C-alpha positions as a Markdown table, in Angstrom:
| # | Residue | x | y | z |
|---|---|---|---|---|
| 1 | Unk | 78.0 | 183.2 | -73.6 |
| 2 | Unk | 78.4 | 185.1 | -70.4 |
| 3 | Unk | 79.4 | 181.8 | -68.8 |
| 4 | Unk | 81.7 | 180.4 | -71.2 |
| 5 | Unk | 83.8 | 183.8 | -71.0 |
| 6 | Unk | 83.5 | 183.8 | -66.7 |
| 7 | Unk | 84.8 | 179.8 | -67.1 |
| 8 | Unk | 87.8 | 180.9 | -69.4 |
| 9 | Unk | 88.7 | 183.5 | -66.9 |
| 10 | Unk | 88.8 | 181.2 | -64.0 |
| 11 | Unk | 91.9 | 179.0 | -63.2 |
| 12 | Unk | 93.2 | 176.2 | -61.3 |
| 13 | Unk | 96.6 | 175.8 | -60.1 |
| 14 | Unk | 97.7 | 173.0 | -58.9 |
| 15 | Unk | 100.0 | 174.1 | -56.0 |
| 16 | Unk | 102.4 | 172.1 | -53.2 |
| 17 | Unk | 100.2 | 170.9 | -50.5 |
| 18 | Unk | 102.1 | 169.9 | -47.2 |
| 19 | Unk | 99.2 | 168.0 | -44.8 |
| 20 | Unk | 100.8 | 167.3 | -41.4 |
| 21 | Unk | 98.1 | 165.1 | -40.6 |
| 22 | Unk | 94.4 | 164.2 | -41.0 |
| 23 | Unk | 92.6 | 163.9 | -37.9 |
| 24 | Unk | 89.7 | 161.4 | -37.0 |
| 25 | Unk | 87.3 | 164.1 | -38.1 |
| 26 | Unk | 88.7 | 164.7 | -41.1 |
| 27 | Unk | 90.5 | 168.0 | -40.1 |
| 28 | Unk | 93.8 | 168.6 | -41.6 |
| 29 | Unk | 96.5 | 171.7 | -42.3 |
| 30 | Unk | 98.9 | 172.1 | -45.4 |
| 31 | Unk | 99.7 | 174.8 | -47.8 |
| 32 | Unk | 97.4 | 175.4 | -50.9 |
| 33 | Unk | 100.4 | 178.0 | -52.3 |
| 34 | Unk | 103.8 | 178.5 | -51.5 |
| 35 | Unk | 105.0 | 181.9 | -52.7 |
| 36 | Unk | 107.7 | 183.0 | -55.4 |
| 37 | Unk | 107.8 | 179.0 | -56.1 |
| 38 | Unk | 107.6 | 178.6 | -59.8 |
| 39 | Unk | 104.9 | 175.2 | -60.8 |
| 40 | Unk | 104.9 | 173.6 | -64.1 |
| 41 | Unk | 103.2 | 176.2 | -65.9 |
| 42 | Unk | 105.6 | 179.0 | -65.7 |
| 43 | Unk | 103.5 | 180.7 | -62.9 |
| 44 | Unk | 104.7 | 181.8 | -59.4 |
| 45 | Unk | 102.1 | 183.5 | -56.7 |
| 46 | Unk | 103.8 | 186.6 | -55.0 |
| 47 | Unk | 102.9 | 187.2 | -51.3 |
| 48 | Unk | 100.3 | 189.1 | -50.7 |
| 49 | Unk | 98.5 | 188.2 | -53.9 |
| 50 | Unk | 95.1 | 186.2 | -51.6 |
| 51 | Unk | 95.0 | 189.6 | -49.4 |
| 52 | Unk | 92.0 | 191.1 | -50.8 |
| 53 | Unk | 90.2 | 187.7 | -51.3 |
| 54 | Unk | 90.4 | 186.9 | -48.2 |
| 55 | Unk | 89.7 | 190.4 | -46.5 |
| 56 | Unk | 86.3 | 190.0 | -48.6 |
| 57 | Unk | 85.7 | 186.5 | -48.5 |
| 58 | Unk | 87.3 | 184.9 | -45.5 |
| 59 | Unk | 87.3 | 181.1 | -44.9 |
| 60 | Unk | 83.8 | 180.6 | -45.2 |
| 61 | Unk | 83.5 | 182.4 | -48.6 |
| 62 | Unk | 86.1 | 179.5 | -50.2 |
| 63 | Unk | 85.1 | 176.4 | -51.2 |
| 64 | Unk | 86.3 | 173.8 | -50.9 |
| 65 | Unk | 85.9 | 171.0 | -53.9 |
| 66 | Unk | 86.8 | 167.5 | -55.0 |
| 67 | Unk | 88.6 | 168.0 | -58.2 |
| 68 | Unk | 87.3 | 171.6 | -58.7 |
| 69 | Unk | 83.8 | 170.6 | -59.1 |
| 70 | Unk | 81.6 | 172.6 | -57.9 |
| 71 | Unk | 79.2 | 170.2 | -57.6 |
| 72 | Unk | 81.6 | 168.1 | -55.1 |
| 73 | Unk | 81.8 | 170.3 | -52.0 |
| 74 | Unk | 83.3 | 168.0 | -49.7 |
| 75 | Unk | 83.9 | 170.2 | -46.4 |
| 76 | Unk | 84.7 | 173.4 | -44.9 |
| 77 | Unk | 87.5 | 175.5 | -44.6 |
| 78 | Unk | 88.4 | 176.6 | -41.0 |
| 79 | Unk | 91.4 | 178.8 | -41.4 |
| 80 | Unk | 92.9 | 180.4 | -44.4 |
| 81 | Unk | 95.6 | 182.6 | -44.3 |
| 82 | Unk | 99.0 | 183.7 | -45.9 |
| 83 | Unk | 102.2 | 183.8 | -44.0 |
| 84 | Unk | 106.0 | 183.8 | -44.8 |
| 85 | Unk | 105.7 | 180.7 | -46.6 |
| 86 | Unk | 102.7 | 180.2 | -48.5 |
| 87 | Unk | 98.5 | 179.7 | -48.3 |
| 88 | Unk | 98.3 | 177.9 | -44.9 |
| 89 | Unk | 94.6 | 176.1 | -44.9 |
| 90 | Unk | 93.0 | 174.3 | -42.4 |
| 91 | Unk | 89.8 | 172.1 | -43.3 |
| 92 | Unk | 87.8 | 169.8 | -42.5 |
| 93 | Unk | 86.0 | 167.0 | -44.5 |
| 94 | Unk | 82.2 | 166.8 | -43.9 |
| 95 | Unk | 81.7 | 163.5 | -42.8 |
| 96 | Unk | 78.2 | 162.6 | -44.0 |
| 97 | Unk | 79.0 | 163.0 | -47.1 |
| 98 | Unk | 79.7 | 160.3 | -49.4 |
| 99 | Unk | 82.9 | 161.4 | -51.2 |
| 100 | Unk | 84.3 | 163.1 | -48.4 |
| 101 | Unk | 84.6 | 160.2 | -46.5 |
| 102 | Unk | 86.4 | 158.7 | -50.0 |
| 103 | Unk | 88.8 | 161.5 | -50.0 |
| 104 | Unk | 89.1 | 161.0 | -46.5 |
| 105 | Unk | 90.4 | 157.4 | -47.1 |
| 106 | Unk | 92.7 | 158.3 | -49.6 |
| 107 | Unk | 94.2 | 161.2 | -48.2 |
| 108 | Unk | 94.9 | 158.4 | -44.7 |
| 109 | Unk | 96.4 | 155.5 | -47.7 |
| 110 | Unk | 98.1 | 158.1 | -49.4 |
| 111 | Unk | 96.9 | 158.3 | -53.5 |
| 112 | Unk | 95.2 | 161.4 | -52.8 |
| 113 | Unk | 97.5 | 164.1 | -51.7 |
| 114 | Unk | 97.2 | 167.0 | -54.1 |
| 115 | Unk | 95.5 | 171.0 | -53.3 |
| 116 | Unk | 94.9 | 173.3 | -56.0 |
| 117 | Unk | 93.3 | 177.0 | -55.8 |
| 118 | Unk | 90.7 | 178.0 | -58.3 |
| 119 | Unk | 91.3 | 181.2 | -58.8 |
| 120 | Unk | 90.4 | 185.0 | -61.2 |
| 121 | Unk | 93.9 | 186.5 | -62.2 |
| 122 | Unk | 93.6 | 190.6 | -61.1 |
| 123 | Unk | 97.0 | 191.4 | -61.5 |
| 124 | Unk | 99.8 | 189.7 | -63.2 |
| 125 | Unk | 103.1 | 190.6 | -64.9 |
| 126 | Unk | 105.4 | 188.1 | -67.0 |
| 127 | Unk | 108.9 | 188.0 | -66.6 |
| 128 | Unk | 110.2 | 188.8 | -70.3 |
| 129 | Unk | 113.7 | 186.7 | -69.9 |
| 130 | Unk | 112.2 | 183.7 | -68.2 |
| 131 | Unk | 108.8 | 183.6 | -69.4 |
| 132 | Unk | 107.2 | 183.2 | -65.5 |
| 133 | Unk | 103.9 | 185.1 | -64.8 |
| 134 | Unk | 104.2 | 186.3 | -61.6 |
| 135 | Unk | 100.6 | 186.9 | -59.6 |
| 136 | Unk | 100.1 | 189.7 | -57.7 |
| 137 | Unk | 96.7 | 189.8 | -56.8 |
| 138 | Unk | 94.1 | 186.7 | -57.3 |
| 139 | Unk | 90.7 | 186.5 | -56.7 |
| 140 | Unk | 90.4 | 183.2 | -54.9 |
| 141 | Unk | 87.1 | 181.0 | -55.5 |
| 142 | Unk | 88.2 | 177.8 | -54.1 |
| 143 | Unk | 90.4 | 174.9 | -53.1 |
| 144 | Unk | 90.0 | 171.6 | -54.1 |
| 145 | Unk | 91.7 | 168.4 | -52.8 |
| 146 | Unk | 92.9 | 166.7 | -56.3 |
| 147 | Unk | 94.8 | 164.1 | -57.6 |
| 148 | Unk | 97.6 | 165.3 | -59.2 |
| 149 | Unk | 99.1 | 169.0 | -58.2 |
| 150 | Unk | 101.4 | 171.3 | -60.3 |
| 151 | Unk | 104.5 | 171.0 | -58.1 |
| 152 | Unk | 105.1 | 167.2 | -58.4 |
| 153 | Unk | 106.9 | 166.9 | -54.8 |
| 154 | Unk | 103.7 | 168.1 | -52.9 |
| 155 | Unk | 102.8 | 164.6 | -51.1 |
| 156 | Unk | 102.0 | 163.8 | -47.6 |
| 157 | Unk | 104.2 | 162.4 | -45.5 |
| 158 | Unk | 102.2 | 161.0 | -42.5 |
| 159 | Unk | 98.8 | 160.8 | -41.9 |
| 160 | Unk | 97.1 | 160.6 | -38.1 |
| 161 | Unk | 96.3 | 156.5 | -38.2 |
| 162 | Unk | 100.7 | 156.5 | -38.7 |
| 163 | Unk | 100.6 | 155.3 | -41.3 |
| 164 | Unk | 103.9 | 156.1 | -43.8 |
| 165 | Unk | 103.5 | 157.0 | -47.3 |
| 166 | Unk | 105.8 | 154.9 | -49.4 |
| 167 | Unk | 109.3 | 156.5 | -50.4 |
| 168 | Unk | 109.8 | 157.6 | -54.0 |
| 169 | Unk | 113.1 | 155.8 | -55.0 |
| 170 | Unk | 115.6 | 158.9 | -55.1 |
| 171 | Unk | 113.4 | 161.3 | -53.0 |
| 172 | Unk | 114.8 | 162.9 | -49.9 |
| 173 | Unk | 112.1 | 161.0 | -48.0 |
| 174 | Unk | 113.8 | 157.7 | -49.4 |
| 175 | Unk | 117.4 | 159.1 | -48.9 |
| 176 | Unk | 115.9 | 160.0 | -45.1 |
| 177 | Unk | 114.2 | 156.4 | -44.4 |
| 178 | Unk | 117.7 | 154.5 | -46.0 |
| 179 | Unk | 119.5 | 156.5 | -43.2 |
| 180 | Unk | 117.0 | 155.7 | -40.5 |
| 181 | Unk | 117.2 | 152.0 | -41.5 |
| 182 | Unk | 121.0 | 151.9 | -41.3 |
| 183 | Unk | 120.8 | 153.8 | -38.1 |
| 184 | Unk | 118.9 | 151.2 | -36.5 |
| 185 | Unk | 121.0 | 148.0 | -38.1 |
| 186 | Unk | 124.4 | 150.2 | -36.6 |
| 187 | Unk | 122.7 | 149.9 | -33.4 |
| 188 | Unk | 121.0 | 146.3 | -33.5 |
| 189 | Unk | 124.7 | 145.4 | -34.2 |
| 190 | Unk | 126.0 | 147.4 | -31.2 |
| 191 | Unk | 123.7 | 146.1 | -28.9 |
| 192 | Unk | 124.6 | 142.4 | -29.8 |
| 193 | Unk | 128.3 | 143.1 | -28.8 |
């Protein structure tokens, strides 16, 4: 019974994640929060809200899980911290094992770009005219690499090996590439002159 009350308290949010790159050794940086940003279910984490986690906990205290199971620790996290923007994390995936070099793989290709924070609510307060539960102060557990995060634009945009994610038809990153393309054709055709 005690467990089945401590797994209702416990949640996941599936947050933007920003990865600059993923190194050979499976290191990488993104954002596992970005603060005052509303996700799909009506909640927004305030800055300051990871403060006390991670003044108790640090890095090394977070895990950090494929899918948020904790029976798929995957790696390490080096460097957790909040600033202006968000959760800035560095990790890195432990190599010898099995699904971290899988996650590794996808991340590189692309169909695996999502964080997520597991996470105890300590303080919360709703908004009354828009509904939005804003978080004051979490308890954070862990951060998993997933599949599909709460904020929808969160994808990578390059990985180390240079390899481009494909363009969603519409996104800025396809607006941005159209540009670049046409750029290039303007030039071709000014060097032929």
């Amino acid at each position: 019974m005690k467990s089945e009350v401590l797994a209702r308290s416990f949640e996941h949010k599936f947050v933007d994640l920003v990865l600059d790159e993923v190194e050979a050794d499976g290191s990488f940086t993104g954002y596992a929060s970005l603060f005052g940003k509303v996700d799909l279910g009506k909640d927004a984490v305030e800055r300051g809200a990871f403060a006390n986690s991670l003044r108790s906990r640090g890095a090394a205290g977070i895990r950090m899980l494929f899918q948020h199971d904790p029976g798929e620790p995957i790696g390490t996290w080096t460097e957790i911290r909040e600033d202006a923007r968000g959760l800035f994390v560095r990790g890195r995936l432990a190599r010898d094992v099995k699904r971290a070099r899988e996650v590794l793989s996808l991340m590189r290709s692309g169909a695996l770009d999502g964080l997520s924070i597991g996470f105890r609510t300590v303080k919360a307060r709703r908004d009354p005219t828009t509904g939005v539960r804003r978080i004051l102060e979490a308890d954070l557990w862990e951060i998993s690499i997933v599949t599909f995060p709460m904020l929808p634009d969160a994808r990578i945009e390059m990985v180390k090996s240079g390899r481009k994610r494909p363009s969603r038809p519409g996104s800025i990153r396809d607006l941005a590439e159209r540009i670049r393309q046409a750029t290039r054709m303007i030039n071709k055709r000014g060097n032929a002159r």
